[in-house]
């Protein structure tokens, strides 16, 4: 699946891996139950709720999308630790090349596994990738029932405010 990247983004959002549906339609966070697009709007990242098919508009707002692991699966629990570790190395190369201000990993378990940080928590991380700050947010998948849209909007909004201040 093609990354949505440009040099010097404010935030590069990083999903765990594409769903099978997203891989087929070629658009990030394409499943109807995914709350990524509503979360971006509710948190103030976008002036209106974008449809997945409008993902290219994110670049004009200084936002991009990539994934920890490129392989599409029915669910993220089908990925293994080696795929996450390789994904972290690939992310480091992308971040070095494109130099976003923030890399926002959307999934605490994915971040902990990929970056070997078993005690990481949501929010800003102490480590960086070069000059890029790392931030962990809840996965917006509809399968993540622990976080509803108001929670996601609040947490994504914290990153938006930090990115605007930097």
PDB file of N, CA and C in Angstrom, residues 40-138:
ATOM      1  N   UNK A  40      -9.636  12.553  13.297  1.00  0.00           N
ATOM      2  CA  UNK A  40      -8.857  13.687  12.787  1.00  0.00           C
ATOM      3  C   UNK A  40      -9.688  14.963  12.796  1.00  0.00           C
ATOM      4  N   UNK A  41     -10.931  14.845  12.365  1.00  0.00           N
ATOM      5  CA  UNK A  41     -11.780  16.036  12.325  1.00  0.00           C
ATOM      6  C   UNK A  41     -12.162  16.492  13.736  1.00  0.00           C
ATOM      7  N   UNK A  42     -12.603  15.564  14.570  1.00  0.00           N
ATOM      8  CA  UNK A  42     -13.048  15.913  15.930  1.00  0.00           C
ATOM      9  C   UNK A  42     -11.919  16.498  16.774  1.00  0.00           C
ATOM     10  N   UNK A  43     -10.682  16.151  16.461  1.00  0.00           N
ATOM     11  CA  UNK A  43      -9.537  16.659  17.224  1.00  0.00           C
ATOM     12  C   UNK A  43      -9.001  17.978  16.664  1.00  0.00           C
ATOM     13  N   UNK A  44      -9.528  18.416  15.522  1.00  0.00           N
ATOM     14  CA  UNK A  44      -9.106  19.680  14.935  1.00  0.00           C
ATOM     15  C   UNK A  44      -7.986  19.581  13.910  1.00  0.00           C
ATOM     16  N   UNK A  45      -7.568  18.375  13.564  1.00  0.00           N
ATOM     17  CA  UNK A  45      -6.529  18.233  12.543  1.00  0.00           C
ATOM     18  C   UNK A  45      -7.043  18.618  11.158  1.00  0.00           C
ATOM     19  N   UNK A  46      -8.318  18.332  10.890  1.00  0.00           N
ATOM     20  CA  UNK A  46      -8.898  18.645   9.582  1.00  0.00           C
ATOM     21  C   UNK A  46     -10.105  19.560   9.764  1.00  0.00           C
ATOM     22  N   UNK A  47     -10.349  20.466   8.805  1.00  0.00           N
ATOM     23  CA  UNK A  47     -11.462  21.407   8.940  1.00  0.00           C
ATOM     24  C   UNK A  47     -12.829  20.762   8.757  1.00  0.00           C
ATOM     25  N   UNK A  48     -12.863  19.592   8.156  1.00  0.00           N
ATOM     26  CA  UNK A  48     -14.096  18.829   7.977  1.00  0.00           C
ATOM     27  C   UNK A  48     -13.726  17.353   7.989  1.00  0.00           C
ATOM     28  N   UNK A  49     -14.729  16.520   8.108  1.00  0.00           N
ATOM     29  CA  UNK A  49     -14.456  15.075   8.082  1.00  0.00           C
ATOM     30  C   UNK A  49     -14.168  14.650   6.649  1.00  0.00           C
ATOM     31  N   UNK A  50     -12.941  14.258   6.420  1.00  0.00           N
ATOM     32  CA  UNK A  50     -12.548  13.769   5.109  1.00  0.00           C
ATOM     33  C   UNK A  50     -12.999  12.327   4.929  1.00  0.00           C
ATOM     34  N   UNK A  51     -13.284  11.967   3.703  1.00  0.00           N
ATOM     35  CA  UNK A  51     -13.554  10.578   3.363  1.00  0.00           C
ATOM     36  C   UNK A  51     -12.208   9.912   3.072  1.00  0.00           C
ATOM     37  N   UNK A  52     -12.098   8.623   3.286  1.00  0.00           N
ATOM     38  CA  UNK A  52     -10.832   7.955   2.978  1.00  0.00           C
ATOM     39  C   UNK A  52     -10.334   8.235   1.560  1.00  0.00           C
ATOM     40  N   UNK A  53     -11.244   8.354   0.616  1.00  0.00           N
ATOM     41  CA  UNK A  53     -10.852   8.610  -0.767  1.00  0.00           C
ATOM     42  C   UNK A  53     -10.225   9.993  -0.950  1.00  0.00           C
ATOM     43  N   UNK A  54     -10.346  10.856   0.040  1.00  0.00           N
ATOM     44  CA  UNK A  54      -9.778  12.200  -0.010  1.00  0.00           C
ATOM     45  C   UNK A  54      -8.443  12.289   0.731  1.00  0.00           C
ATOM     46  N   UNK A  55      -7.813  11.142   0.989  1.00  0.00           N
ATOM     47  CA  UNK A  55      -6.607  11.109   1.819  1.00  0.00           C
ATOM     48  C   UNK A  55      -5.505  12.040   1.334  1.00  0.00           C
ATOM     49  N   UNK A  56      -5.392  12.276   0.045  1.00  0.00           N
ATOM     50  CA  UNK A  56      -4.333  13.150  -0.493  1.00  0.00           C
ATOM     51  C   UNK A  56      -4.433  14.572   0.072  1.00  0.00           C
ATOM     52  N   UNK A  57      -5.623  14.992   0.480  1.00  0.00           N
ATOM     53  CA  UNK A  57      -5.798  16.332   1.052  1.00  0.00           C
ATOM     54  C   UNK A  57      -5.011  16.504   2.351  1.00  0.00           C
ATOM     55  N   UNK A  58      -4.690  15.410   3.014  1.00  0.00           N
ATOM     56  CA  UNK A  58      -3.914  15.502   4.248  1.00  0.00           C
ATOM     57  C   UNK A  58      -2.564  16.169   4.008  1.00  0.00           C
ATOM     58  N   UNK A  59      -1.961  15.886   2.865  1.00  0.00           N
ATOM     59  CA  UNK A  59      -0.646  16.461   2.578  1.00  0.00           C
ATOM     60  C   UNK A  59      -0.687  17.988   2.600  1.00  0.00           C
ATOM     61  N   UNK A  60      -1.775  18.585   2.143  1.00  0.00           N
ATOM     62  CA  UNK A  60      -1.889  20.052   2.158  1.00  0.00           C
ATOM     63  C   UNK A  60      -2.009  20.594   3.572  1.00  0.00           C
ATOM     64  N   UNK A  61      -2.358  19.731   4.514  1.00  0.00           N
ATOM     65  CA  UNK A  61      -2.476  20.112   5.923  1.00  0.00           C
ATOM     66  C   UNK A  61      -1.223  19.750   6.721  1.00  0.00           C
ATOM     67  N   UNK A  62      -0.191  19.246   6.034  1.00  0.00           N
ATOM     68  CA  UNK A  62       1.048  18.865   6.706  1.00  0.00           C
ATOM     69  C   UNK A  62       0.948  17.537   7.436  1.00  0.00           C
ATOM     70  N   UNK A  63       0.066  16.663   6.955  1.00  0.00           N
ATOM     71  CA  UNK A  63      -0.158  15.362   7.589  1.00  0.00           C
ATOM     72  C   UNK A  63       0.092  14.252   6.574  1.00  0.00           C
ATOM     73  N   UNK A  64       0.533  13.099   7.061  1.00  0.00           N
ATOM     74  CA  UNK A  64       0.774  11.955   6.193  1.00  0.00           C
ATOM     75  C   UNK A  64       0.391  10.664   6.890  1.00  0.00           C
ATOM     76  N   UNK A  65       0.474   9.563   6.134  1.00  0.00           N
ATOM     77  CA  UNK A  65       0.106   8.247   6.665  1.00  0.00           C
ATOM     78  C   UNK A  65       1.095   7.201   6.163  1.00  0.00           C
ATOM     79  N   UNK A  66       1.496   6.325   7.080  1.00  0.00           N
ATOM     80  CA  UNK A  66       2.273   5.138   6.746  1.00  0.00           C
ATOM     81  C   UNK A  66       1.815   4.024   7.679  1.00  0.00           C
ATOM     82  N   UNK A  67       2.506   2.908   7.671  1.00  0.00           N
ATOM     83  CA  UNK A  67       2.191   1.778   8.555  1.00  0.00           C
ATOM     84  C   UNK A  67       3.473   1.204   9.133  1.00  0.00           C
ATOM     85  N   UNK A  68       3.348   0.579  10.297  1.00  0.00           N
ATOM     86  CA  UNK A  68       4.495  -0.115  10.878  1.00  0.00           C
ATOM     87  C   UNK A  68       4.857  -1.290   9.972  1.00  0.00           C
ATOM     88  N   UNK A  69       3.855  -2.072   9.597  1.00  0.00           N
ATOM     89  CA  UNK A  69       4.044  -3.249   8.757  1.00  0.00           C
ATOM     90  C   UNK A  69       3.236  -3.048   7.476  1.00  0.00           C
ATOM     91  N   UNK A  70       3.840  -3.322   6.340  1.00  0.00           N
ATOM     92  CA  UNK A  70       3.163  -3.119   5.060  1.00  0.00           C
ATOM     93  C   UNK A  70       2.179  -4.229   4.705  1.00  0.00           C
ATOM     94  N   UNK A  71       2.365  -5.414   5.263  1.00  0.00           N
ATOM     95  CA  UNK A  71       1.535  -6.566   4.878  1.00  0.00           C
ATOM     96  C   UNK A  71       0.109  -6.420   5.396  1.00  0.00           C
ATOM     97  N   UNK A  72      -0.848  -6.545   4.493  1.00  0.00           N
ATOM     98  CA  UNK A  72      -2.263  -6.484   4.857  1.00  0.00           C
ATOM     99  C   UNK A  72      -2.687  -7.799   5.494  1.00  0.00           C
ATOM    100  N   UNK A  73      -3.510  -7.682   6.546  1.00  0.00           N
ATOM    101  CA  UNK A  73      -4.048  -8.861   7.219  1.00  0.00           C
ATOM    102  C   UNK A  73      -5.491  -8.583   7.631  1.00  0.00           C
ATOM    103  N   UNK A  74      -6.202  -9.656   7.982  1.00  0.00           N
ATOM    104  CA  UNK A  74      -7.573  -9.508   8.475  1.00  0.00           C
ATOM    105  C   UNK A  74      -7.587  -8.811   9.830  1.00  0.00           C
ATOM    106  N   UNK A  75      -6.551  -9.030  10.634  1.00  0.00           N
ATOM    107  CA  UNK A  75      -6.415  -8.337  11.919  1.00  0.00           C
ATOM    108  C   UNK A  75      -4.944  -8.261  12.297  1.00  0.00           C
ATOM    109  N   UNK A  76      -4.610  -7.258  13.098  1.00  0.00           N
ATOM    110  CA  UNK A  76      -3.208  -7.031  13.458  1.00  0.00           C
ATOM    111  C   UNK A  76      -2.619  -8.171  14.286  1.00  0.00           C
ATOM    112  N   UNK A  77      -3.446  -8.971  14.945  1.00  0.00           N
ATOM    113  CA  UNK A  77      -2.893 -10.066  15.750  1.00  0.00           C
ATOM    114  C   UNK A  77      -2.301 -11.180  14.885  1.00  0.00           C
ATOM    115  N   UNK A  78      -2.393 -11.034  13.579  1.00  0.00           N
ATOM    116  CA  UNK A  78      -1.776 -12.004  12.668  1.00  0.00           C
ATOM    117  C   UNK A  78      -0.314 -11.665  12.374  1.00  0.00           C
ATOM    118  N   UNK A  79       0.165 -10.540  12.886  1.00  0.00           N
ATOM    119  CA  UNK A  79       1.556 -10.128  12.679  1.00  0.00           C
ATOM    120  C   UNK A  79       2.441 -10.718  13.765  1.00  0.00           C
ATOM    121  N   UNK A  80       3.710 -10.959  13.445  1.00  0.00           N
ATOM    122  CA  UNK A  80       4.621 -11.485  14.458  1.00  0.00           C
ATOM    123  C   UNK A  80       5.660 -10.427  14.852  1.00  0.00           C
ATOM    124  N   UNK A  81       6.384 -10.727  15.907  1.00  0.00           N
ATOM    125  CA  UNK A  81       7.349  -9.770  16.460  1.00  0.00           C
ATOM    126  C   UNK A  81       8.422  -9.380  15.450  1.00  0.00           C
ATOM    127  N   UNK A  82       8.846 -10.314  14.611  1.00  0.00           N
ATOM    128  CA  UNK A  82       9.864 -10.011  13.605  1.00  0.00           C
ATOM    129  C   UNK A  82       9.353  -8.995  12.589  1.00  0.00           C
ATOM    130  N   UNK A  83       8.085  -9.108  12.187  1.00  0.00           N
ATOM    131  CA  UNK A  83       7.514  -8.129  11.258  1.00  0.00           C
ATOM    132  C   UNK A  83       7.493  -6.731  11.883  1.00  0.00           C
ATOM    133  N   UNK A  84       7.153  -6.674  13.162  1.00  0.00           N
ATOM    134  CA  UNK A  84       7.161  -5.383  13.861  1.00  0.00           C
ATOM    135  C   UNK A  84       8.575  -4.808  13.927  1.00  0.00           C
ATOM    136  N   UNK A  85       9.545  -5.642  14.253  1.00  0.00           N
ATOM    137  CA  UNK A  85      10.935  -5.170  14.355  1.00  0.00           C
ATOM    138  C   UNK A  85      11.428  -4.659  13.001  1.00  0.00           C
ATOM    139  N   UNK A  86      11.138  -5.391  11.939  1.00  0.00           N
ATOM    140  CA  UNK A  86      11.516  -4.938  10.590  1.00  0.00           C
ATOM    141  C   UNK A  86      10.773  -3.657  10.226  1.00  0.00           C
ATOM    142  N   UNK A  87       9.516  -3.573  10.646  1.00  0.00           N
ATOM    143  CA  UNK A  87       8.724  -2.372  10.396  1.00  0.00           C
ATOM    144  C   UNK A  87       9.318  -1.150  11.066  1.00  0.00           C
ATOM    145  N   UNK A  88       9.814  -1.308  12.289  1.00  0.00           N
ATOM    146  CA  UNK A  88      10.441  -0.185  13.001  1.00  0.00           C
ATOM    147  C   UNK A  88      11.671   0.307  12.254  1.00  0.00           C
ATOM    148  N   UNK A  89      12.448  -0.621  11.686  1.00  0.00           N
ATOM    149  CA  UNK A  89      13.631  -0.226  10.915  1.00  0.00           C
ATOM    150  C   UNK A  89      13.224   0.536   9.657  1.00  0.00           C
ATOM    151  N   UNK A  90      12.189   0.076   8.998  1.00  0.00           N
ATOM    152  CA  UNK A  90      11.683   0.755   7.803  1.00  0.00           C
ATOM    153  C   UNK A  90      11.155   2.148   8.155  1.00  0.00           C
ATOM    154  N   UNK A  91      10.445   2.248   9.269  1.00  0.00           N
ATOM    155  CA  UNK A  91       9.951   3.558   9.729  1.00  0.00           C
ATOM    156  C   UNK A  91      11.101   4.517  10.001  1.00  0.00           C
ATOM    157  N   UNK A  92      12.146   4.022  10.629  1.00  0.00           N
ATOM    158  CA  UNK A  92      13.293   4.876  10.935  1.00  0.00           C
ATOM    159  C   UNK A  92      13.893   5.447   9.647  1.00  0.00           C
ATOM    160  N   UNK A  93      13.951   4.620   8.596  1.00  0.00           N
ATOM    161  CA  UNK A  93      14.469   5.109   7.310  1.00  0.00           C
ATOM    162  C   UNK A  93      13.552   6.173   6.706  1.00  0.00           C
ATOM    163  N   UNK A  94      12.242   5.946   6.771  1.00  0.00           N
ATOM    164  CA  UNK A  94      11.280   6.930   6.245  1.00  0.00           C
ATOM    165  C   UNK A  94      11.375   8.243   7.008  1.00  0.00           C
ATOM    166  N   UNK A  95      11.451   8.145   8.317  1.00  0.00           N
ATOM    167  CA  UNK A  95      11.522   9.347   9.157  1.00  0.00           C
ATOM    168  C   UNK A  95      12.810  10.113   8.881  1.00  0.00           C
ATOM    169  N   UNK A  96      13.902   9.397   8.717  1.00  0.00           N
ATOM    170  CA  UNK A  96      15.182  10.056   8.413  1.00  0.00           C
ATOM    171  C   UNK A  96      15.106  10.793   7.073  1.00  0.00           C
ATOM    172  N   UNK A  97      14.429  10.180   6.109  1.00  0.00           N
ATOM    173  CA  UNK A  97      14.335  10.789   4.784  1.00  0.00           C
ATOM    174  C   UNK A  97      13.363  11.971   4.753  1.00  0.00           C
ATOM    175  N   UNK A  98      12.181  11.816   5.374  1.00  0.00           N
ATOM    176  CA  UNK A  98      11.125  12.828   5.247  1.00  0.00           C
ATOM    177  C   UNK A  98      11.044  13.826   6.404  1.00  0.00           C
ATOM    178  N   UNK A  99      11.639  13.497   7.527  1.00  0.00           N
ATOM    179  CA  UNK A  99      11.775  14.388   8.680  1.00  0.00           C
ATOM    180  C   UNK A  99      10.486  15.058   9.155  1.00  0.00           C
ATOM    181  N   UNK A 100       9.452  14.269   9.476  1.00  0.00           N
ATOM    182  CA  UNK A 100       8.258  14.879  10.062  1.00  0.00           C
ATOM    183  C   UNK A 100       8.561  15.381  11.468  1.00  0.00           C
ATOM    184  N   UNK A 101       7.789  16.344  11.960  1.00  0.00           N
ATOM    185  CA  UNK A 101       7.986  16.815  13.331  1.00  0.00           C
ATOM    186  C   UNK A 101       7.613  15.718  14.330  1.00  0.00           C
ATOM    187  N   UNK A 102       6.511  15.020  14.032  1.00  0.00           N
ATOM    188  CA  UNK A 102       6.031  13.946  14.906  1.00  0.00           C
ATOM    189  C   UNK A 102       5.725  12.702  14.095  1.00  0.00           C
ATOM    190  N   UNK A 103       6.041  11.546  14.668  1.00  0.00           N
ATOM    191  CA  UNK A 103       5.572  10.261  14.182  1.00  0.00           C
ATOM    192  C   UNK A 103       4.584   9.768  15.221  1.00  0.00           C
ATOM    193  N   UNK A 104       3.323   9.615  14.825  1.00  0.00           N
ATOM    194  CA  UNK A 104       2.274   9.169  15.748  1.00  0.00           C
ATOM    195  C   UNK A 104       1.928   7.726  15.436  1.00  0.00           C
ATOM    196  N   UNK A 105       2.341   6.817  16.309  1.00  0.00           N
ATOM    197  CA  UNK A 105       2.051   5.398  16.132  1.00  0.00           C
ATOM    198  C   UNK A 105       0.673   5.125  16.732  1.00  0.00           C
ATOM    199  N   UNK A 106      -0.214   4.559  15.918  1.00  0.00           N
ATOM    200  CA  UNK A 106      -1.605   4.339  16.312  1.00  0.00           C
ATOM    201  C   UNK A 106      -1.800   2.916  16.819  1.00  0.00           C
ATOM    202  N   UNK A 107      -1.388   2.716  18.043  1.00  0.00           N
ATOM    203  CA  UNK A 107      -1.525   1.406  18.670  1.00  0.00           C
ATOM    204  C   UNK A 107      -0.411   1.199  19.682  1.00  0.00           C
ATOM    205  N   UNK A 108      -0.782   1.101  20.951  1.00  0.00           N
ATOM    206  CA  UNK A 108       0.212   0.967  22.015  1.00  0.00           C
ATOM    207  C   UNK A 108       0.965  -0.359  21.915  1.00  0.00           C
ATOM    208  N   UNK A 109       0.246  -1.441  21.697  1.00  0.00           N
ATOM    209  CA  UNK A 109       0.912  -2.746  21.575  1.00  0.00           C
ATOM    210  C   UNK A 109       1.872  -2.786  20.400  1.00  0.00           C
ATOM    211  N   UNK A 110       1.467  -2.193  19.292  1.00  0.00           N
ATOM    212  CA  UNK A 110       2.334  -2.148  18.111  1.00  0.00           C
ATOM    213  C   UNK A 110       3.599  -1.356  18.412  1.00  0.00           C
ATOM    214  N   UNK A 111       3.448  -0.229  19.080  1.00  0.00           N
ATOM    215  CA  UNK A 111       4.616   0.582  19.422  1.00  0.00           C
ATOM    216  C   UNK A 111       5.540  -0.182  20.367  1.00  0.00           C
ATOM    217  N   UNK A 112       4.962  -0.766  21.408  1.00  0.00           N
ATOM    218  CA  UNK A 112       5.769  -1.509  22.385  1.00  0.00           C
ATOM    219  C   UNK A 112       6.561  -2.625  21.714  1.00  0.00           C
ATOM    220  N   UNK A 113       5.922  -3.351  20.816  1.00  0.00           N
ATOM    221  CA  UNK A 113       6.582  -4.470  20.147  1.00  0.00           C
ATOM    222  C   UNK A 113       7.610  -3.992  19.122  1.00  0.00           C
ATOM    223  N   UNK A 114       7.215  -3.067  18.257  1.00  0.00           N
ATOM    224  CA  UNK A 114       8.103  -2.622  17.182  1.00  0.00           C
ATOM    225  C   UNK A 114       9.349  -1.927  17.706  1.00  0.00           C
ATOM    226  N   UNK A 115       9.186  -1.116  18.752  1.00  0.00           N
ATOM    227  CA  UNK A 115      10.309  -0.321  19.255  1.00  0.00           C
ATOM    228  C   UNK A 115      10.926  -0.885  20.533  1.00  0.00           C
ATOM    229  N   UNK A 116      10.501  -2.106  20.914  1.00  0.00           N
ATOM    230  CA  UNK A 116      11.030  -2.774  22.106  1.00  0.00           C
ATOM    231  C   UNK A 116      10.936  -1.875  23.337  1.00  0.00           C
ATOM    232  N   UNK A 117       9.761  -1.312  23.549  1.00  0.00           N
ATOM    233  CA  UNK A 117       9.481  -0.442  24.699  1.00  0.00           C
ATOM    234  C   UNK A 117       8.271  -1.007  25.450  1.00  0.00           C
ATOM    235  N   UNK A 118       8.463  -2.105  26.192  1.00  0.00           N
ATOM    236  CA  UNK A 118       7.332  -2.800  26.810  1.00  0.00           C
ATOM    237  C   UNK A 118       6.560  -1.982  27.845  1.00  0.00           C
ATOM    238  N   UNK A 119       7.149  -0.914  28.355  1.00  0.00           N
ATOM    239  CA  UNK A 119       6.462  -0.122  29.374  1.00  0.00           C
ATOM    240  C   UNK A 119       5.937   1.214  28.836  1.00  0.00           C
ATOM    241  N   UNK A 120       5.993   1.408  27.524  1.00  0.00           N
ATOM    242  CA  UNK A 120       5.523   2.666  26.926  1.00  0.00           C
ATOM    243  C   UNK A 120       4.053   2.898  27.266  1.00  0.00           C
ATOM    244  N   UNK A 121       3.673   4.169  27.306  1.00  0.00           N
ATOM    245  CA  UNK A 121       2.290   4.573  27.557  1.00  0.00           C
ATOM    246  C   UNK A 121       1.851   5.491  26.418  1.00  0.00           C
ATOM    247  N   UNK A 122       0.574   5.781  26.386  1.00  0.00           N
ATOM    248  CA  UNK A 122       0.066   6.713  25.391  1.00  0.00           C
ATOM    249  C   UNK A 122       0.658   8.092  25.613  1.00  0.00           C
ATOM    250  N   UNK A 123       0.762   8.862  24.538  1.00  0.00           N
ATOM    251  CA  UNK A 123       1.256  10.231  24.620  1.00  0.00           C
ATOM    252  C   UNK A 123       2.667  10.350  24.092  1.00  0.00           C
ATOM    253  N   UNK A 124       3.334  11.464  24.433  1.00  0.00           N
ATOM    254  CA  UNK A 124       4.691  11.690  23.938  1.00  0.00           C
ATOM    255  C   UNK A 124       5.667  10.689  24.557  1.00  0.00           C
ATOM    256  N   UNK A 125       6.652  10.295  23.760  1.00  0.00           N
ATOM    257  CA  UNK A 125       7.671   9.355  24.216  1.00  0.00           C
ATOM    258  C   UNK A 125       8.978  10.108  24.443  1.00  0.00           C
ATOM    259  N   UNK A 126       9.812   9.584  25.311  1.00  0.00           N
ATOM    260  CA  UNK A 126      11.100  10.225  25.603  1.00  0.00           C
ATOM    261  C   UNK A 126      12.062  10.110  24.423  1.00  0.00           C
ATOM    262  N   UNK A 127      12.079   8.949  23.768  1.00  0.00           N
ATOM    263  CA  UNK A 127      13.003   8.760  22.664  1.00  0.00           C
ATOM    264  C   UNK A 127      12.495   9.480  21.414  1.00  0.00           C
ATOM    265  N   UNK A 128      13.409   9.693  20.490  1.00  0.00           N
ATOM    266  CA  UNK A 128      13.093  10.311  19.207  1.00  0.00           C
ATOM    267  C   UNK A 128      13.703   9.469  18.101  1.00  0.00           C
ATOM    268  N   UNK A 129      13.311   9.759  16.885  1.00  0.00           N
ATOM    269  CA  UNK A 129      13.983   9.205  15.708  1.00  0.00           C
ATOM    270  C   UNK A 129      14.606  10.405  15.022  1.00  0.00           C
ATOM    271  N   UNK A 130      15.882  10.641  15.284  1.00  0.00           N
ATOM    272  CA  UNK A 130      16.525  11.867  14.807  1.00  0.00           C
ATOM    273  C   UNK A 130      15.875  13.058  15.486  1.00  0.00           C
ATOM    274  N   UNK A 131      15.396  14.019  14.699  1.00  0.00           N
ATOM    275  CA  UNK A 131      14.703  15.183  15.246  1.00  0.00           C
ATOM    276  C   UNK A 131      13.203  14.963  15.388  1.00  0.00           C
ATOM    277  N   UNK A 132      12.720  13.809  14.979  1.00  0.00           N
ATOM    278  CA  UNK A 132      11.286  13.527  15.010  1.00  0.00           C
ATOM    279  C   UNK A 132      10.869  13.012  16.372  1.00  0.00           C
ATOM    280  N   UNK A 133       9.880  13.688  16.953  1.00  0.00           N
ATOM    281  CA  UNK A 133       9.313  13.259  18.232  1.00  0.00           C
ATOM    282  C   UNK A 133       8.365  12.094  17.998  1.00  0.00           C
ATOM    283  N   UNK A 134       8.313  11.170  18.927  1.00  0.00           N
ATOM    284  CA  UNK A 134       7.415  10.018  18.849  1.00  0.00           C
ATOM    285  C   UNK A 134       6.235  10.222  19.792  1.00  0.00           C
ATOM    286  N   UNK A 135       5.065   9.826  19.334  1.00  0.00           N
ATOM    287  CA  UNK A 135       3.831   9.969  20.104  1.00  0.00           C
ATOM    288  C   UNK A 135       3.019   8.710  19.877  1.00  0.00           C
ATOM    289  N   UNK A 136       2.408   8.175  20.909  1.00  0.00           N
ATOM    290  CA  UNK A 136       1.589   6.966  20.764  1.00  0.00           C
ATOM    291  C   UNK A 136       0.135   7.311  21.051  1.00  0.00           C
ATOM    292  N   UNK A 137      -0.731   6.895  20.145  1.00  0.00           N
ATOM    293  CA  UNK A 137      -2.177   7.119  20.253  1.00  0.00           C
ATOM    294  C   UNK A 137      -2.906   5.784  20.166  1.00  0.00           C
ATOM    295  N   UNK A 138      -4.136   5.728  20.672  1.00  0.00           N
ATOM    296  CA  UNK A 138      -4.913   4.494  20.521  1.00  0.00           C
ATOM    297  C   UNK A 138      -5.212   4.206  19.055  1.00  0.00           C
TER     298      UNK A 138
END
